[in-house]
Amino acid sequence: MTIIRNRRAFLEGCGFTAATVMGSPWGAWAQEKTPPDLIVINAKVTTMDTAMPSAQAFAVRGDRFIAVGSTTDIKSLAGPKTRTYDAKGMFITPGFIDTHNHVVGEQVLFGINAGNPYVVEYVTIQSIIDKLKARAAKTPPGTWIEASFYDDTKIKDNRPLNRLDLDKASTQHPIMVNLRGGHAAVFNSFAFQLAGVTKTSPDPFGGTYEKDARGELSGRTTDLASRVLRKNGKREIFSPAEKERREIAGVEFMSKKFAEYGVTSICFDSAIGDILSACQAARQRGNLITRINYEPGNDTVEAMIKTGIKTGFGDEWLRFGGTWERVQDGGLSSRTMSMTRPFIGVSPPYKGNLTEEQPSLNAWAERVHRAGIRLNSHCNGEPAIERSLIAYERALKLFPKANARPKFTHCSLPSAAQIRRIKAMDGQPSDFSTYMYYNADKFKYYGADMAEHMMPYKDFLAAGINVTTGSDFPPGPFDPRMAIQGMVTRKGFNGETWGPSQKLTVDQAIKCSTINGAYHTFEEGLKGSITAGKLADFVVFADDMHTVDPEKIKDIKIVQTVVGGTTRYQA
């Protein structure tokens, strides 16, 4: 880094030139020589700005970075009221951006959590039964009992949960335990009885009723089959006031959790719950401390089309993004994603689920794209990615639009030809972030050869594609440290390494998690790097990700998370 000794030259070097003064408030700041509110010095700063990749210090005024450079030069900008934060050699990055998150705070706070939402933890089947039984004791018969965060490969009993296990919790309530991956669930016998589903019932389109070794219903269903069972029975009903209270509490709780883990911006996919009003209420109460790119559900998309609201409407705290993830296939961790060959060790042979026919997807994509709303589809496997590409290419051809940046949620296993087509339309893959570490125990169902092309961050980057990190929480934990460690090592919690050819450098992994995320939401001029003029979102770490043991990155302490120049988490 070039050290600029002269104060005026330093300001000009940061972009505060005469030309800047004419069109930018940051230039106006330089002209007025108003001191910063905060300076951070003696740090190891990875900026993600190609013009200055590393720095020692930076200055913040209001909610923006106003200068980046050496400790000497930044200290020279301080005024009598400027606060100084001496990082003492600590490591700083831009705030992390999670490009696919469902923000299920209401579930975490008020629901039954069969597993740990945040870290790898093994539980017993009995612990799940006990939680369900306790809820059933205070729930009227015939009313659904539901649990989430169940991971079928993280059970101390060394077998998955089944229908008979759930019968021990209740035979008077329909029970559903959602797999963490979101594309399968386990039901008790009463739920099947209510739906009239037996062992001889045919599988519905886009889903399966799985059988055990005796040919009996195991209780596990996949994708659209779960909907058949869920349509029956009674649901707990809350008053409008209580429903609103729970939704707002959930948003505010998760916003604090994101700050605790260094996440400053998210794409909120509302497939699980369209709670835009709760996000707005949290903001009005001053408790929204995470920037949200809101991806609305069907009803809100229809309202956007009717009223002419397009992607990008909003501000730096709450902005409309593309649609929710229009689901084209199953899940990776649930082992229901669409495949070109059967899953390993599954009998009878099974290639996963496709959940929408091509004509339906084509019509939807054309209508939404014409309305100026960004396309977004859930497509894990090559068959589903192909359907999404066909629909996107058709819509873009019928209604050409520059800079559309259509979104491919997950895009877990694309072919080389599909990667080229994604690049041609400047498609935006949001790949699983923490899966490589957290779900390493699932890759045996795919095989080592497929793992070399799964979540292909390196291939995407080599092709010039702006790939980003999406945790898909609740399916995956959202800790960026866990994500970066997995991307750098391709090694899971269990010591297994899958797809080592896709390993990234630390800087590449940080890039996917920061500035690439900003481009993903059309906000690359606003955030994603520590650059003068951008929002002052950053994270302070106790140790440098570049120098610690790569297998210890997830354990680095987060000291502070700052959003818009305000400390939102302090260890």
Coordinates of C-alpha atoms in Angstrom, one line a residue:
M1 CA 0.0 0.0 0.0
T2 CA 1.3 3.4 -0.9
I3 CA 1.5 5.7 2.1
I4 CA 0.2 9.2 1.3
R5 CA 1.9 11.7 3.5
N6 CA 0.2 14.9 2.5
R7 CA -3.3 15.4 4.0
R8 CA -4.7 17.0 0.8
A9 CA -3.1 14.4 -1.4
F10 CA -4.5 11.7 0.8
L11 CA -8.0 13.0 0.5
E12 CA -7.6 13.3 -3.2
G13 CA -6.3 9.7 -3.3
C14 CA -9.4 8.6 -1.5
G15 CA -11.5 10.2 -4.3
F16 CA -12.2 13.6 -2.8
T17 CA -11.3 15.6 -5.9
A18 CA -12.8 18.7 -7.3
A19 CA -14.8 16.6 -9.6
T20 CA -16.1 14.5 -6.7
V21 CA -17.2 17.6 -4.8
M22 CA -19.6 18.5 -7.6
G23 CA -21.6 15.2 -7.4
S24 CA -21.0 13.5 -4.1
P25 CA -21.6 14.2 -0.5
W26 CA -18.3 12.5 0.3
G27 CA -16.6 15.1 -1.8
A28 CA -18.5 17.8 0.0
W29 CA -17.2 16.3 3.3
A30 CA -13.6 16.7 2.0
Q31 CA -14.2 20.3 1.0
E32 CA -15.7 21.1 4.4
K33 CA -13.0 19.2 6.2
T34 CA -15.6 17.9 8.7
P35 CA -13.8 15.4 11.0
P36 CA -15.0 11.8 11.0
D37 CA -17.1 10.4 13.9
L38 CA -14.9 7.3 14.1
I39 CA -11.5 6.2 13.0
V40 CA -10.3 2.6 13.2
I41 CA -6.5 2.3 13.3
N42 CA -3.8 -0.4 13.6
A43 CA -5.9 -3.1 11.9
K44 CA -5.4 -5.7 9.3
V45 CA -8.1 -4.7 6.9
T46 CA -9.2 -6.9 3.9
T47 CA -11.2 -4.3 2.0
M48 CA -12.5 -6.3 -1.0
D49 CA -11.8 -3.2 -3.0
T50 CA -9.5 -4.0 -5.9
A51 CA -8.1 -0.4 -5.9
M52 CA -6.8 -0.9 -2.3
P53 CA -7.1 -4.6 -1.3
S54 CA -5.6 -4.1 2.1
A55 CA -5.3 -1.2 4.6
Q56 CA -4.4 -0.4 8.1
A57 CA -7.2 2.0 9.0
F58 CA -10.3 3.8 7.9
A59 CA -12.6 6.6 8.9
V60 CA -16.4 6.7 9.3
R61 CA -18.7 9.7 9.3
G62 CA -22.4 9.0 9.9
D63 CA -23.2 5.6 8.3
R64 CA -20.4 5.7 5.7
F65 CA -16.8 5.0 5.2
I66 CA -15.2 8.3 4.2
A67 CA -11.5 7.4 3.9
V68 CA -9.4 4.2 3.9
G69 CA -5.6 4.0 4.1
S70 CA -2.7 3.9 6.6
T71 CA -2.9 4.5 10.3
T72 CA -0.8 7.6 10.0
D73 CA -3.1 9.2 7.4
I74 CA -6.4 8.2 9.0
K75 CA -5.2 9.5 12.4
S76 CA -4.5 12.9 10.7
L77 CA -8.2 13.3 9.9
A78 CA -9.4 13.1 13.6
G79 CA -11.1 16.0 15.2
P80 CA -11.7 16.8 18.9
K81 CA -14.9 14.7 19.0
T82 CA -13.7 11.8 16.8
R83 CA -13.8 8.4 18.5
T84 CA -10.7 6.2 18.0
Y85 CA -10.9 2.4 17.9
D86 CA -7.4 0.9 18.2
A87 CA -7.7 -2.6 16.6
K88 CA -4.3 -3.6 17.9
G89 CA -3.6 -5.8 14.9
M90 CA -7.0 -7.4 14.7
F91 CA -8.5 -8.5 11.4
I92 CA -11.4 -6.6 9.8
T93 CA -13.6 -7.5 6.8
P94 CA -16.6 -5.9 5.2
G95 CA -19.9 -7.1 6.7
F96 CA -21.0 -10.5 5.4
I97 CA -23.9 -10.8 3.0
D98 CA -26.1 -14.0 3.1
T99 CA -27.9 -14.2 -0.3
H100 CA -30.4 -16.9 0.7
N101 CA -32.0 -17.0 4.2
H102 CA -35.5 -17.7 5.4
V103 CA -35.3 -15.9 8.8
V104 CA -37.4 -18.3 10.8
G105 CA -37.1 -16.4 14.0
E106 CA -40.7 -17.2 15.0
Q107 CA -39.9 -20.9 14.8
V108 CA -36.7 -20.6 16.7
L109 CA -38.4 -18.7 19.5
F110 CA -41.8 -20.4 19.8
G111 CA -41.6 -23.6 17.9
I112 CA -40.2 -27.1 18.7
N113 CA -36.6 -27.3 17.7
A114 CA -35.5 -30.9 17.2
G115 CA -31.9 -29.9 16.7
N116 CA -29.4 -27.1 17.2
P117 CA -30.1 -24.2 14.7
Y118 CA -26.5 -22.9 14.8
V119 CA -23.9 -25.6 15.1
V120 CA -23.3 -29.3 14.6
E121 CA -25.0 -31.2 17.5
Y122 CA -26.1 -34.8 17.7
V123 CA -29.4 -35.5 19.6
T124 CA -31.3 -38.6 20.5
I125 CA -34.7 -39.8 19.1
Q126 CA -36.0 -39.8 22.7
S127 CA -35.2 -36.1 23.1
I128 CA -37.3 -35.3 20.1
I129 CA -40.2 -37.5 21.3
D130 CA -40.1 -35.8 24.7
K131 CA -40.3 -32.3 23.2
L132 CA -43.3 -33.4 21.0
K133 CA -45.0 -35.1 24.0
A134 CA -44.7 -32.0 26.1
R135 CA -46.3 -29.8 23.4
A136 CA -49.0 -32.4 22.8
A137 CA -49.9 -32.3 26.5
K138 CA -51.0 -28.7 26.2
T139 CA -52.5 -28.8 22.7
P140 CA -56.1 -29.8 21.9
P141 CA -56.4 -33.3 20.2
G142 CA -56.6 -33.2 16.4
T143 CA -54.4 -30.1 16.3
W144 CA -51.0 -30.3 14.5
I145 CA -47.8 -30.6 16.4
E146 CA -44.8 -29.6 14.3
A147 CA -41.0 -29.5 14.9
S148 CA -38.1 -28.2 12.8
F149 CA -34.3 -28.4 12.7
Y150 CA -34.3 -32.2 12.6
D151 CA -31.2 -33.6 10.9
D152 CA -31.6 -37.3 10.1
T153 CA -27.8 -37.9 9.9
K154 CA -27.1 -36.3 13.3
I155 CA -28.9 -38.8 15.5
K156 CA -27.0 -40.6 18.4
D157 CA -29.2 -43.6 17.8
N158 CA -27.6 -44.2 14.4
R159 CA -30.9 -44.4 12.7
P160 CA -33.4 -41.9 11.4
L161 CA -36.7 -41.0 13.1
N162 CA -39.7 -42.9 11.9
R163 CA -43.5 -43.0 12.1
L164 CA -43.6 -45.4 15.1
D165 CA -41.3 -43.1 17.1
L166 CA -43.7 -40.2 16.6
D167 CA -46.6 -42.4 17.6
K168 CA -45.0 -42.5 21.1
A169 CA -45.4 -38.8 21.3
S170 CA -49.1 -38.8 20.5
T171 CA -51.8 -40.8 18.6
Q172 CA -54.3 -38.1 19.1
H173 CA -52.5 -35.3 17.2
P174 CA -51.1 -35.2 13.7
I175 CA -47.4 -34.8 14.0
M176 CA -44.8 -33.5 11.5
V177 CA -41.1 -33.3 12.1
N178 CA -39.4 -31.3 9.3
L179 CA -36.0 -32.3 8.1
R180 CA -33.6 -29.4 8.3
G181 CA -33.1 -29.4 4.6
G182 CA -36.8 -28.5 4.1
H183 CA -37.7 -31.1 1.4
A184 CA -38.7 -34.0 3.5
A185 CA -40.6 -34.6 6.7
V186 CA -41.5 -37.4 9.1
F187 CA -45.2 -37.9 10.1
N188 CA -46.9 -40.1 12.7
S189 CA -49.6 -42.7 11.9
F190 CA -52.5 -40.3 12.8
A191 CA -51.4 -37.8 10.1
F192 CA -51.4 -40.5 7.4
Q193 CA -54.8 -41.7 8.6
L194 CA -56.3 -38.2 8.4
A195 CA -55.1 -37.9 4.8
G196 CA -56.2 -41.4 3.9
V197 CA -52.7 -42.3 2.8
T198 CA -51.8 -46.0 3.1
K199 CA -48.9 -48.1 2.0
T200 CA -50.6 -48.8 -1.3
S201 CA -51.2 -45.1 -2.1
P202 CA -49.4 -44.1 -5.2
D203 CA -46.7 -41.4 -4.9
P204 CA -48.0 -37.9 -6.0
F205 CA -46.3 -35.8 -8.6
G206 CA -43.1 -34.3 -7.2
G207 CA -42.9 -36.4 -4.1
T208 CA -42.8 -39.8 -2.4
Y209 CA -44.2 -41.8 0.5
E210 CA -41.2 -43.8 1.6
K211 CA -41.5 -47.4 2.8
D212 CA -39.4 -49.3 5.3
A213 CA -37.8 -52.8 4.7
R214 CA -41.2 -54.5 5.4
G215 CA -43.0 -52.3 2.8
E216 CA -44.8 -50.3 5.5
L217 CA -44.9 -46.5 5.5
S218 CA -41.8 -45.3 7.3
G219 CA -43.3 -41.9 8.0
R220 CA -40.9 -40.1 5.8
T221 CA -42.3 -38.1 2.9
T222 CA -40.5 -36.0 0.3
D223 CA -41.3 -32.7 -1.3
L224 CA -44.9 -32.4 -2.7
A225 CA -46.0 -35.5 -0.9
S226 CA -45.8 -33.7 2.4
R227 CA -48.5 -31.2 1.2
V228 CA -51.0 -34.1 0.9
L229 CA -50.7 -34.8 4.6
R230 CA -50.5 -31.2 5.7
K231 CA -53.9 -30.3 4.2
N232 CA -55.7 -32.1 6.9
G233 CA -56.2 -31.5 10.6
K234 CA -56.5 -28.3 12.7
R235 CA -53.9 -25.6 13.2
E236 CA -53.3 -23.5 16.3
I237 CA -54.9 -20.1 15.6
F238 CA -53.5 -16.9 17.1
S239 CA -55.3 -13.6 17.3
P240 CA -54.0 -11.0 14.8
A241 CA -52.3 -9.1 17.6
E242 CA -50.5 -12.2 18.9
K243 CA -49.6 -13.3 15.4
E244 CA -48.1 -9.9 14.7
R245 CA -46.2 -10.0 18.1
R246 CA -44.7 -13.3 17.3
E247 CA -43.6 -12.3 13.8
I248 CA -42.0 -9.1 14.9
A249 CA -40.2 -10.8 17.8
G250 CA -38.9 -13.4 15.4
V251 CA -37.5 -10.8 13.0
E252 CA -35.9 -8.8 15.8
F253 CA -34.4 -11.9 17.4
M254 CA -32.8 -13.1 14.2
S255 CA -31.5 -9.6 13.4
K256 CA -29.5 -9.7 16.7
K257 CA -28.3 -13.2 15.9
F258 CA -27.1 -12.2 12.5
A259 CA -25.1 -9.4 14.0
E260 CA -23.6 -11.9 16.6
Y261 CA -22.3 -13.9 13.6
G262 CA -21.1 -11.0 11.5
V263 CA -23.9 -11.0 9.0
T264 CA -25.0 -7.5 8.1
S265 CA -27.1 -8.0 5.1
I266 CA -29.4 -10.9 3.9
C267 CA -31.7 -11.9 1.1
F268 CA -34.8 -12.8 3.0
D269 CA -36.6 -15.5 1.0
S270 CA -40.2 -15.5 2.2
A271 CA -41.1 -19.0 0.9
I272 CA -41.7 -20.1 4.5
G273 CA -43.5 -17.0 5.6
D274 CA -44.3 -13.6 3.9
I275 CA -43.7 -11.3 6.8
L276 CA -42.9 -8.0 5.1
S277 CA -45.0 -6.1 7.6
A278 CA -43.0 -7.5 10.5
C279 CA -39.8 -6.4 8.9
Q280 CA -41.2 -2.9 8.5
A281 CA -42.4 -2.9 12.1
A282 CA -39.0 -4.0 13.4
R283 CA -37.4 -1.2 11.5
Q284 CA -39.9 1.4 12.9
R285 CA -39.2 0.2 16.4
G286 CA -35.4 0.7 15.7
N287 CA -34.7 -3.0 16.1
L288 CA -33.9 -4.0 12.5
I289 CA -30.1 -4.1 12.5
T290 CA -29.7 -6.3 9.4
R291 CA -30.2 -5.0 5.9
I292 CA -32.8 -6.9 4.1
N293 CA -33.3 -7.6 0.4
Y294 CA -36.8 -8.9 0.6
E295 CA -37.8 -11.7 -1.8
P296 CA -41.6 -11.8 -1.6
G297 CA -44.1 -14.7 -1.8
N298 CA -46.7 -15.2 -4.4
D299 CA -49.3 -12.9 -2.9
T300 CA -46.9 -10.0 -2.6
V301 CA -45.5 -10.6 -6.0
E302 CA -49.0 -10.3 -7.4
A303 CA -49.4 -7.1 -5.5
M304 CA -46.1 -5.8 -6.9
I305 CA -47.2 -6.6 -10.5
K306 CA -50.6 -4.9 -9.9
T307 CA -49.1 -1.7 -8.4
G308 CA -46.0 -1.5 -10.6
I309 CA -43.5 -2.1 -7.9
K310 CA -40.3 -3.5 -9.3
T311 CA -37.1 -5.1 -7.9
G312 CA -35.0 -2.5 -6.3
F313 CA -37.7 -0.4 -4.7
G314 CA -36.8 0.6 -1.2
D315 CA -33.7 1.8 0.6
E316 CA -30.5 0.4 2.1
W317 CA -32.4 -1.2 5.0
L318 CA -35.4 -2.8 3.3
R319 CA -35.5 -3.3 -0.4
F320 CA -37.6 -5.5 -2.7
G321 CA -35.5 -8.1 -4.4
G322 CA -36.6 -10.8 -6.8
T323 CA -39.3 -13.4 -6.1
W324 CA -39.1 -16.1 -3.5
E325 CA -37.4 -19.2 -4.8
R326 CA -39.7 -20.8 -7.3
V327 CA -39.1 -24.4 -6.4
Q328 CA -38.1 -26.7 -9.3
D329 CA -36.7 -29.7 -7.4
G330 CA -35.9 -31.2 -4.0
G331 CA -33.1 -30.6 -1.5
L332 CA -29.4 -31.4 -1.3
S333 CA -29.3 -32.4 2.3
S334 CA -32.6 -34.1 2.2
R335 CA -31.3 -36.2 -0.8
T336 CA -34.4 -35.3 -2.9
M337 CA -32.7 -33.0 -5.5
S338 CA -33.1 -33.8 -9.2
M339 CA -30.3 -36.1 -10.4
T340 CA -29.1 -37.5 -13.7
R341 CA -28.3 -40.8 -12.0
P342 CA -29.7 -42.5 -8.9
F343 CA -28.5 -41.7 -5.4
I344 CA -26.0 -44.0 -4.0
G345 CA -27.3 -46.6 -1.5
V346 CA -31.0 -45.8 -2.1
S347 CA -33.4 -48.7 -3.0
P348 CA -35.4 -48.7 -5.2
P349 CA -33.3 -46.5 -7.5
Y350 CA -34.2 -42.8 -7.0
K351 CA -33.2 -39.7 -8.9
G352 CA -34.9 -37.1 -6.7
N353 CA -37.9 -34.9 -7.5
L354 CA -38.8 -32.3 -10.1
T355 CA -41.7 -30.2 -8.8
E356 CA -42.9 -28.1 -11.7
E357 CA -43.6 -28.7 -15.4
Q358 CA -41.7 -26.6 -18.0
P359 CA -44.7 -24.8 -19.5
S360 CA -45.9 -23.6 -16.1
L361 CA -42.4 -22.3 -15.2
N362 CA -42.1 -20.7 -18.7
A363 CA -45.3 -18.7 -18.3
W364 CA -44.4 -17.6 -14.7
A365 CA -40.9 -16.5 -15.7
E366 CA -42.2 -14.4 -18.7
R367 CA -44.9 -12.7 -16.7
V368 CA -42.6 -11.8 -13.7
H369 CA -39.7 -10.7 -15.9
R370 CA -42.0 -8.4 -18.0
A371 CA -43.1 -6.8 -14.7
G372 CA -39.6 -5.8 -13.9
I373 CA -39.3 -8.3 -11.0
R374 CA -36.1 -10.4 -10.8
L375 CA -36.4 -14.1 -11.6
N376 CA -35.5 -16.5 -8.8
S377 CA -35.8 -20.3 -8.9
H378 CA -34.7 -23.0 -6.6
C379 CA -32.7 -25.5 -8.7
N380 CA -30.3 -27.9 -7.1
G381 CA -29.6 -30.6 -9.7
E382 CA -28.8 -30.5 -13.4
P383 CA -32.4 -31.3 -14.5
A384 CA -33.9 -28.5 -12.5
I385 CA -31.1 -26.1 -13.5
E386 CA -31.9 -26.9 -17.1
R387 CA -35.6 -26.1 -16.6
S388 CA -34.7 -22.8 -15.0
L389 CA -32.3 -21.9 -17.8
I390 CA -34.9 -22.7 -20.5
A391 CA -37.5 -20.5 -18.8
Y392 CA -35.0 -17.7 -18.2
E393 CA -33.5 -17.7 -21.7
R394 CA -37.0 -17.7 -23.2
A395 CA -38.2 -14.7 -21.0
L396 CA -35.0 -12.7 -21.8
K397 CA -35.4 -13.4 -25.5
L398 CA -39.1 -12.4 -25.5
F399 CA -38.5 -9.3 -23.4
P400 CA -34.8 -8.2 -23.6
K401 CA -33.6 -6.3 -20.6
A402 CA -30.1 -5.3 -19.8
N403 CA -28.7 -6.1 -16.4
A404 CA -31.5 -8.5 -15.3
R405 CA -29.2 -10.7 -13.2
P406 CA -31.6 -13.6 -12.8
K407 CA -31.1 -15.7 -9.7
F408 CA -30.3 -19.4 -9.4
T409 CA -30.9 -20.4 -5.8
H410 CA -28.6 -23.2 -4.8
C411 CA -27.5 -24.2 -8.3
S412 CA -25.7 -27.1 -6.6
L413 CA -24.7 -29.4 -9.4
P414 CA -24.6 -27.6 -12.8
S415 CA -22.9 -29.1 -15.9
A416 CA -20.1 -27.3 -17.6
A417 CA -22.4 -26.3 -20.5
Q418 CA -24.9 -24.9 -18.0
I419 CA -22.2 -22.8 -16.3
R420 CA -21.5 -21.2 -19.7
R421 CA -25.2 -20.4 -20.2
I422 CA -25.4 -18.9 -16.7
K423 CA -22.5 -16.7 -17.5
A424 CA -24.0 -15.6 -20.8
M425 CA -27.0 -14.1 -19.0
D426 CA -25.0 -12.8 -16.0
G427 CA -26.9 -15.3 -13.9
Q428 CA -26.4 -15.1 -10.1
P429 CA -25.9 -18.4 -8.3
S430 CA -26.5 -18.4 -4.6
D431 CA -24.7 -21.5 -3.5
F432 CA -24.9 -23.2 -0.2
S433 CA -22.4 -21.7 2.2
T434 CA -22.1 -23.8 5.3
Y435 CA -23.1 -27.1 3.8
M436 CA -19.6 -28.3 3.0
Y437 CA -18.8 -28.3 6.7
Y438 CA -22.2 -28.9 8.3
N439 CA -23.5 -31.5 5.8
A440 CA -20.4 -33.4 4.9
D441 CA -22.2 -36.5 6.2
K442 CA -24.6 -36.3 3.2
F443 CA -22.0 -36.5 0.4
K444 CA -21.7 -40.2 0.5
Y445 CA -25.1 -40.4 -1.2
Y446 CA -23.7 -38.5 -4.2
G447 CA -20.2 -39.9 -4.5
A448 CA -16.7 -38.4 -4.8
D449 CA -17.0 -37.8 -8.6
M450 CA -20.1 -35.7 -8.2
A451 CA -18.7 -33.9 -5.2
E452 CA -16.0 -32.5 -7.4
H453 CA -18.7 -30.5 -9.2
M454 CA -21.0 -29.8 -6.4
M455 CA -21.3 -26.3 -5.0
P456 CA -18.6 -25.5 -7.7
Y457 CA -17.4 -22.1 -6.4
K458 CA -14.1 -22.4 -8.1
D459 CA -15.6 -23.3 -11.4
F460 CA -18.1 -20.4 -11.2
L461 CA -15.3 -18.0 -10.4
A462 CA -13.1 -19.3 -13.2
A463 CA -16.0 -18.7 -15.6
G464 CA -16.3 -15.1 -14.4
I465 CA -19.6 -15.7 -12.6
N466 CA -20.6 -13.7 -9.6
V467 CA -21.3 -16.6 -7.3
T468 CA -22.4 -15.8 -3.7
T469 CA -23.0 -17.5 -0.4
G470 CA -26.5 -18.4 0.8
S471 CA -26.9 -20.4 4.0
D472 CA -30.6 -21.3 3.3
F473 CA -31.2 -21.0 7.0
P474 CA -32.9 -23.0 8.5
P475 CA -31.5 -25.8 6.3
G476 CA -27.9 -24.6 7.0
P477 CA -26.4 -22.6 9.8
F478 CA -25.6 -19.1 8.7
D479 CA -22.2 -18.6 10.4
P480 CA -19.9 -17.0 7.7
R481 CA -16.8 -18.4 9.5
M482 CA -18.1 -22.0 9.1
A483 CA -18.9 -21.2 5.4
I484 CA -15.4 -19.8 4.7
Q485 CA -13.7 -22.7 6.4
G486 CA -15.7 -25.2 4.4
M487 CA -15.0 -23.3 1.1
V488 CA -11.3 -23.1 1.9
T489 CA -10.8 -26.7 3.1
R490 CA -13.8 -28.6 1.6
K491 CA -13.6 -30.6 4.8
G492 CA -16.6 -31.3 7.0
F493 CA -17.1 -31.6 10.7
N494 CA -16.6 -35.3 10.4
G495 CA -13.1 -35.0 8.8
E496 CA -14.4 -36.0 5.4
T497 CA -13.1 -34.0 2.4
W498 CA -15.4 -33.8 -0.7
G499 CA -14.6 -32.0 -3.9
P500 CA -11.1 -30.7 -3.1
S501 CA -10.7 -29.4 -6.7
Q502 CA -13.2 -26.7 -5.7
K503 CA -11.1 -25.2 -2.8
L504 CA -10.9 -21.5 -2.6
T505 CA -8.4 -19.1 -1.1
V506 CA -9.4 -17.2 2.0
D507 CA -9.8 -14.0 -0.1
Q508 CA -11.9 -15.7 -2.7
A509 CA -14.2 -17.1 0.0
I510 CA -14.5 -13.6 1.6
K511 CA -15.2 -12.1 -1.8
C512 CA -18.1 -14.5 -2.4
S513 CA -19.5 -13.6 1.0
T514 CA -19.2 -9.8 0.7
I515 CA -18.7 -7.8 -2.5
N516 CA -20.2 -10.6 -4.7
G517 CA -23.3 -10.5 -2.4
A518 CA -23.6 -6.7 -3.0
Y519 CA -23.5 -7.2 -6.8
H520 CA -26.0 -10.0 -6.4
T521 CA -28.6 -7.5 -5.0
F522 CA -27.6 -4.6 -7.4
E523 CA -25.9 -2.8 -4.5
E524 CA -22.3 -3.1 -5.4
G525 CA -22.0 0.7 -5.3
L526 CA -23.5 0.8 -1.8
K527 CA -21.8 -2.0 0.2
G528 CA -19.8 -5.1 0.1
S529 CA -16.3 -3.5 0.5
I530 CA -14.6 -1.1 2.8
T531 CA -14.5 1.8 0.4
A532 CA -15.0 5.5 0.8
G533 CA -18.6 6.4 0.2
K534 CA -20.0 3.0 1.0
L535 CA -22.1 2.0 4.0
A536 CA -19.9 1.4 7.1
D537 CA -20.7 -2.3 7.6
F538 CA -17.7 -4.2 8.9
V539 CA -16.7 -7.1 11.2
V540 CA -13.7 -7.2 13.7
F541 CA -12.1 -10.6 14.3
A542 CA -9.6 -11.5 17.0
D543 CA -7.4 -13.4 14.5
D544 CA -6.6 -13.2 10.8
M545 CA -8.3 -15.8 8.6
H546 CA -5.2 -15.8 6.4
T547 CA -2.8 -16.9 9.1
V548 CA -4.7 -19.2 11.4
D549 CA -5.0 -23.0 10.8
P550 CA -7.6 -23.2 8.0
E551 CA -9.5 -25.8 10.0
K552 CA -9.9 -23.3 12.8
I553 CA -11.4 -20.4 10.9
K554 CA -14.9 -21.1 12.3
D555 CA -13.5 -20.7 15.8
I556 CA -12.1 -17.2 15.3
K557 CA -13.8 -14.9 17.8
I558 CA -16.0 -12.1 16.4
V559 CA -15.1 -9.1 18.5
Q560 CA -17.5 -6.6 17.0
T561 CA -20.1 -6.2 14.3
V562 CA -20.8 -2.7 13.0
V563 CA -23.7 -1.8 10.7
G564 CA -23.9 1.7 9.3
G565 CA -21.2 2.9 11.7
T566 CA -23.0 1.7 14.8
T567 CA -21.8 -1.2 16.8
R568 CA -24.6 -3.8 16.8
Y569 CA -22.7 -6.7 18.5
Q570 CA -19.8 -6.5 21.0
A571 CA -18.2 -9.6 22.4

